PDB file of C-alpha atoms in Angstrom:
ATOM      1  CA  MET A 559     -47.562 -20.944 -18.191  1.00 64.00           C
ATOM      2  CA  ASP A 560     -50.462 -23.302 -18.677  1.00 68.00           C
ATOM      3  CA  ASP A 561     -48.068 -25.903 -20.179  1.00 75.00           C
ATOM      4  CA  ILE A 562     -46.065 -25.803 -17.032  1.00 75.00           C
ATOM      5  CA  TRP A 563     -49.171 -26.578 -14.842  1.00 74.00           C
ATOM      6  CA  ASN A 564     -50.202 -29.259 -17.280  1.00 76.00           C
ATOM      7  CA  PHE A 565     -46.744 -30.920 -16.804  1.00 77.00           C
ATOM      8  CA  LEU A 566     -46.839 -30.611 -13.121  1.00 77.00           C
ATOM      9  CA  GLU A 567     -50.314 -31.921 -12.449  1.00 75.00           C
ATOM     10  CA  VAL A 568     -50.957 -34.341 -15.354  1.00 75.00           C
ATOM     11  CA  GLU A 569     -47.631 -35.804 -16.483  1.00 75.00           C
ATOM     12  CA  PHE A 570     -45.286 -35.405 -13.479  1.00 76.00           C
ATOM     13  CA  MET A 571     -47.589 -36.179 -10.616  1.00 74.00           C
ATOM     14  CA  SER A 572     -49.402 -39.029 -12.458  1.00 71.00           C
ATOM     15  CA  SER A 573     -46.096 -40.670 -13.269  1.00 71.00           C
ATOM     16  CA  LEU A 574     -44.596 -40.245  -9.834  1.00 72.00           C
ATOM     17  CA  TYR A 575     -47.590 -41.960  -8.142  1.00 66.00           C
ATOM     18  CA  LYS A 576     -48.499 -44.397 -10.689  1.00 60.00           C
ATOM     19  CA  SER A 577     -48.517 -48.037 -10.049  1.00 53.00           C
ATOM     20  CA  ASP A 578     -50.800 -50.834 -11.534  1.00 52.00           C
ATOM     21  CA  ASP A 579     -49.333 -53.586  -9.535  1.00 49.00           C
ATOM     22  CA  PRO A 580     -52.111 -55.166  -7.398  1.00 45.00           C
ATOM     23  CA  PHE A 581     -49.527 -56.635  -4.968  1.00 50.00           C
ATOM     24  CA  THR A 582     -48.002 -53.263  -3.851  1.00 49.00           C
ATOM     25  CA  VAL A 583     -48.624 -52.682  -0.187  1.00 52.00           C
ATOM     26  CA  ASP A 584     -48.631 -48.902  -0.367  1.00 57.00           C
ATOM     27  CA  GLU A 585     -49.457 -48.059  -4.040  1.00 56.00           C
ATOM     28  CA  ALA A 586     -49.230 -44.324  -3.615  1.00 55.00           C
ATOM     29  CA  ALA A 587     -45.683 -44.545  -2.529  1.00 56.00           C
ATOM     30  CA  MET A 588     -44.498 -46.793  -5.516  1.00 62.00           C
ATOM     31  CA  VAL A 589     -42.887 -45.289  -8.640  1.00 62.00           C
ATOM     32  CA  TYR A 590     -42.440 -47.493 -11.696  1.00 60.00           C
ATOM     33  CA  TYR A 591     -43.281 -50.586  -9.645  1.00 65.00           C
ATOM     34  CA  ASN A 592     -39.801 -50.875  -7.892  1.00 75.00           C
ATOM     35  CA  ASN A 593     -38.895 -47.482  -6.446  1.00 78.00           C
ATOM     36  CA  ARG A 594     -40.415 -46.323  -3.117  1.00 81.00           C
ATOM     37  CA  LEU A 595     -41.141 -42.649  -2.876  1.00 82.00           C
ATOM     38  CA  LEU A 596     -39.522 -41.260   0.334  1.00 84.00           C
ATOM     39  CA  GLY A 597     -41.602 -38.252   1.591  1.00 83.00           C
ATOM     40  CA  ARG A 598     -43.306 -35.847  -0.759  1.00 83.00           C
ATOM     41  CA  PRO A 599     -41.850 -34.067  -3.603  1.00 85.00           C
ATOM     42  CA  ARG A 600     -40.668 -30.523  -2.914  1.00 86.00           C
ATOM     43  CA  ILE A 601     -41.379 -27.894  -5.385  1.00 84.00           C
ATOM     44  CA  ARG A 602     -39.518 -24.630  -5.081  1.00 85.00           C
ATOM     45  CA  MET A 603     -39.576 -21.553  -6.997  1.00 85.00           C
ATOM     46  CA  LEU A 604     -37.411 -18.330  -7.630  1.00 85.00           C
ATOM     47  CA  LYS A 605     -39.489 -15.354  -8.629  1.00 87.00           C
ATOM     48  CA  VAL A 606     -38.798 -11.583  -9.267  1.00 85.00           C
ATOM     49  CA  ARG A 607     -41.020  -8.782  -8.308  1.00 84.00           C
ATOM     50  CA  ASN A 608     -43.128  -6.887 -10.955  1.00 80.00           C
ATOM     51  CA  ASP A 609     -41.339  -3.693 -10.272  1.00 79.00           C
ATOM     52  CA  SER A 610     -37.840  -5.099 -10.633  1.00 80.00           C
ATOM     53  CA  CYS A 611     -37.039  -2.936 -13.585  1.00 81.00           C
ATOM     54  CA  THR A 612     -37.887   0.374 -14.953  1.00 80.00           C
ATOM     55  CA  VAL A 613     -40.012   1.277 -18.008  1.00 80.00           C
ATOM     56  CA  ILE A 614     -39.241   4.140 -20.311  1.00 83.00           C
ATOM     57  CA  ALA A 615     -41.682   7.047 -19.614  1.00 85.00           C
ATOM     58  CA  SER A 616     -43.150   6.979 -23.122  1.00 85.00           C
ATOM     59  CA  PHE A 617     -44.168   3.293 -22.622  1.00 83.00           C
ATOM     60  CA  ALA A 618     -45.184   3.635 -18.865  1.00 80.00           C
ATOM     61  CA  ARG A 619     -48.902   4.063 -19.705  1.00 83.00           C
ATOM     62  CA  GLU A 620     -49.141   0.838 -21.750  1.00 84.00           C
ATOM     63  CA  ILE A 621     -46.590  -1.282 -19.714  1.00 81.00           C
ATOM     64  CA  THR A 622     -47.579  -1.488 -16.116  1.00 79.00           C
ATOM     65  CA  GLU A 623     -45.436  -4.493 -14.998  1.00 81.00           C
ATOM     66  CA  CYS A 624     -41.646  -4.944 -15.555  1.00 82.00           C
ATOM     67  CA  PHE A 625     -39.970  -8.232 -14.718  1.00 82.00           C
ATOM     68  CA  SER A 626     -36.076  -8.283 -14.912  1.00 81.00           C
ATOM     69  CA  ASN A 627     -33.622 -11.110 -14.728  1.00 82.00           C
ATOM     70  CA  PHE A 628     -33.107 -12.919 -11.408  1.00 82.00           C
ATOM     71  CA  ASN A 629     -31.182 -11.150  -8.655  1.00 82.00           C
ATOM     72  CA  PRO A 630     -31.574 -11.710  -4.991  1.00 82.00           C
ATOM     73  CA  ILE A 631     -32.115  -8.017  -4.440  1.00 85.00           C
ATOM     74  CA  VAL A 632     -35.306  -8.154  -6.613  1.00 83.00           C
ATOM     75  CA  GLU A 633     -36.500 -11.611  -5.495  1.00 82.00           C
ATOM     76  CA  ASP A 634     -40.290 -11.830  -4.604  1.00 83.00           C
ATOM     77  CA  ARG A 635     -40.292 -13.464  -1.229  1.00 82.00           C
ATOM     78  CA  ALA A 636     -44.135 -13.425  -0.697  1.00 77.00           C
ATOM     79  CA  THR A 637     -45.653 -16.435   1.019  1.00 75.00           C
ATOM     80  CA  ILE A 638     -47.137 -19.084  -1.250  1.00 69.00           C
ATOM     81  CA  PRO A 639     -50.171 -21.089  -0.120  1.00 65.00           C
ATOM     82  CA  PRO A 640     -49.851 -24.854   0.213  1.00 66.00           C
ATOM     83  CA  GLY A 641     -51.287 -27.152  -2.341  1.00 63.00           C
ATOM     84  CA  THR A 642     -51.434 -26.998  -6.069  1.00 62.00           C
ATOM     85  CA  SER A 643     -55.055 -26.102  -6.816  1.00 66.00           C
ATOM     86  CA  GLU A 644     -55.035 -22.859  -4.673  1.00 66.00           C
ATOM     87  CA  ALA A 645     -51.618 -22.077  -6.145  1.00 66.00           C
ATOM     88  CA  TYR A 646     -52.967 -22.464  -9.608  1.00 66.00           C
ATOM     89  CA  SER A 647     -56.024 -20.230  -9.053  1.00 66.00           C
ATOM     90  CA  ASN A 648     -53.762 -17.516  -7.771  1.00 65.00           C
ATOM     91  CA  ARG A 649     -51.448 -17.860 -10.763  1.00 71.00           C
ATOM     92  CA  TRP A 650     -48.512 -18.787  -8.659  1.00 76.00           C
ATOM     93  CA  ILE A 651     -46.318 -19.313 -11.807  1.00 78.00           C
ATOM     94  CA  ASP A 652     -46.444 -16.116 -13.757  1.00 79.00           C
ATOM     95  CA  ARG A 653     -44.201 -13.884 -15.870  1.00 80.00           C
ATOM     96  CA  GLY A 654     -42.037 -13.259 -12.793  1.00 82.00           C
ATOM     97  CA  THR A 655     -41.046 -16.905 -12.436  1.00 84.00           C
ATOM     98  CA  ARG A 656     -37.348 -17.435 -13.104  1.00 84.00           C
ATOM     99  CA  ALA A 657     -36.794 -20.859 -11.882  1.00 85.00           C
ATOM    100  CA  LEU A 658     -39.028 -23.948 -10.895  1.00 84.00           C
ATOM    101  CA  ILE A 659     -37.083 -26.778  -8.952  1.00 86.00           C
ATOM    102  CA  ILE A 660     -38.614 -30.213  -8.160  1.00 86.00           C
ATOM    103  CA  ASP A 661     -36.681 -32.456  -5.611  1.00 87.00           C
ATOM    104  CA  PHE A 662     -37.747 -35.978  -4.688  1.00 86.00           C
ATOM    105  CA  SER A 663     -36.146 -39.084  -3.222  1.00 87.00           C
ATOM    106  CA  LEU A 664     -36.560 -42.740  -4.126  1.00 84.00           C
ATOM    107  CA  PHE A 665     -35.461 -45.974  -2.712  1.00 84.00           C
ATOM    108  CA  ASN A 666     -35.167 -49.306  -4.698  1.00 82.00           C
ATOM    109  CA  ALA A 667     -34.767 -52.267  -2.309  1.00 78.00           C
ATOM    110  CA  ASN A 668     -34.112 -54.659  -5.278  1.00 79.00           C
ATOM    111  CA  VAL A 669     -30.675 -52.992  -5.913  1.00 78.00           C
ATOM    112  CA  ASN A 670     -30.205 -51.298  -2.477  1.00 78.00           C
ATOM    113  CA  LEU A 671     -30.184 -47.768  -4.215  1.00 81.00           C
ATOM    114  CA  PHE A 672     -31.252 -44.554  -2.704  1.00 83.00           C
ATOM    115  CA  SER A 673     -31.859 -41.942  -5.461  1.00 82.00           C
ATOM    116  CA  ILE A 674     -32.179 -38.159  -5.170  1.00 83.00           C
ATOM    117  CA  ALA A 675     -33.861 -36.507  -8.272  1.00 83.00           C
ATOM    118  CA  ARG A 676     -33.975 -32.848  -9.131  1.00 83.00           C
ATOM    119  CA  ALA A 677     -35.488 -31.337 -12.177  1.00 82.00           C
ATOM    120  CA  ALA A 678     -35.230 -27.665 -12.655  1.00 83.00           C
ATOM    121  CA  MET A 679     -36.604 -25.204 -15.279  1.00 83.00           C
ATOM    122  CA  ARG A 680     -35.122 -21.812 -15.900  1.00 82.00           C
ATOM    123  CA  THR A 681     -36.977 -19.024 -17.445  1.00 78.00           C
ATOM    124  CA  ALA A 682     -35.900 -15.653 -18.973  1.00 73.00           C
ATOM    125  CA  PRO A 683     -37.936 -12.450 -19.114  1.00 70.00           C
ATOM    126  CA  VAL A 684     -38.846 -13.454 -22.624  1.00 66.00           C
ATOM    127  CA  GLN A 685     -40.297 -16.705 -21.317  1.00 62.00           C
ATOM    128  CA  LEU A 686     -37.677 -19.163 -22.807  1.00 62.00           C
ATOM    129  CA  LYS A 687     -37.922 -22.419 -20.889  1.00 66.00           C
ATOM    130  CA  VAL A 688     -34.848 -24.613 -20.285  1.00 68.00           C
ATOM    131  CA  TRP A 689     -35.195 -27.882 -18.367  1.00 67.00           C
ATOM    132  CA  LYS A 690     -32.300 -29.526 -16.486  1.00 68.00           C
ATOM    133  CA  GLU A 691     -32.409 -32.800 -14.613  1.00 67.00           C
ATOM    134  CA  ARG A 692     -29.809 -34.132 -12.079  1.00 68.00           C
ATOM    135  CA  LEU A 693     -29.912 -37.660 -10.399  1.00 64.00           C
ATOM    136  CA  GLN A 694     -27.699 -38.748  -7.562  1.00 65.00           C
ATOM    137  CA  TRP A 695     -27.378 -42.310  -6.438  1.00 66.00           C
ATOM    138  CA  TYR A 696     -26.278 -43.532  -3.069  1.00 66.00           C
ATOM    139  CA  VAL A 697     -25.899 -47.192  -1.898  1.00 66.00           C
ATOM    140  CA  LEU A 698     -27.108 -47.389   1.761  1.00 64.00           C
ATOM    141  CA  LEU A 699     -25.575 -50.691   2.570  1.00 64.00           C
ATOM    142  CA  PRO A 700     -22.530 -51.638   0.527  1.00 64.00           C
ATOM    143  CA  GLU A 701     -22.246 -55.189  -0.377  1.00 63.00           C
ATOM    144  CA  ARG A 702     -19.629 -57.296   1.620  1.00 57.00           C
ATOM    145  CA  PRO A 703     -17.516 -60.061   0.245  1.00 56.00           C
ATOM    146  CA  ARG A 704     -18.897 -63.494   1.078  1.00 51.00           C
ATOM    147  CA  LYS A 705     -16.028 -64.369   3.441  1.00 52.00           C
ATOM    148  CA  GLU A 706     -17.123 -61.614   5.836  1.00 50.00           C
ATOM    149  CA  LEU A 707     -20.592 -62.972   6.257  1.00 46.00           C
ATOM    150  CA  HIS A 708     -21.456 -65.108   9.220  1.00 48.00           C
ATOM    151  CA  TYR A 709     -23.911 -67.830   8.764  1.00 45.00           C
ATOM    152  CA  ALA A 710     -25.733 -69.456  11.763  1.00 46.00           C
ATOM    153  CA  LYS A 711     -24.774 -73.059  12.265  1.00 45.00           C
TER     154      LYS A 711
END
């Protein structure tokens, strides 16, 4: 699970808040020089409880925790502390994690484009990781034909 934390803290967050442009008004909110981050990224997680399946009696002494596939009935709904450092020290992402979802929104004024991005990682009980990304774009102010524009005289 350390590779997931490394991705979140080192690669993802540093690329999301990175800007080397000295003329940026709010450097922390710029992404790749042209996109403005709207709000904060939201990280959500789906997790199962450690008693979500049964262990055969002959293995019960050796295997004390059992994590099944995700099902709303066995979902772990424990409150998670805010902030990544405390979540990391409390092992927020563990063997019970079944999905990690990252949502964030961007606005690019150069092309009048509002983007909603979602990256999701699914894991199975055997810790197979599968990443999926989805981007949606919305034009906030559609362009009008020139004949509809009114110029001051």
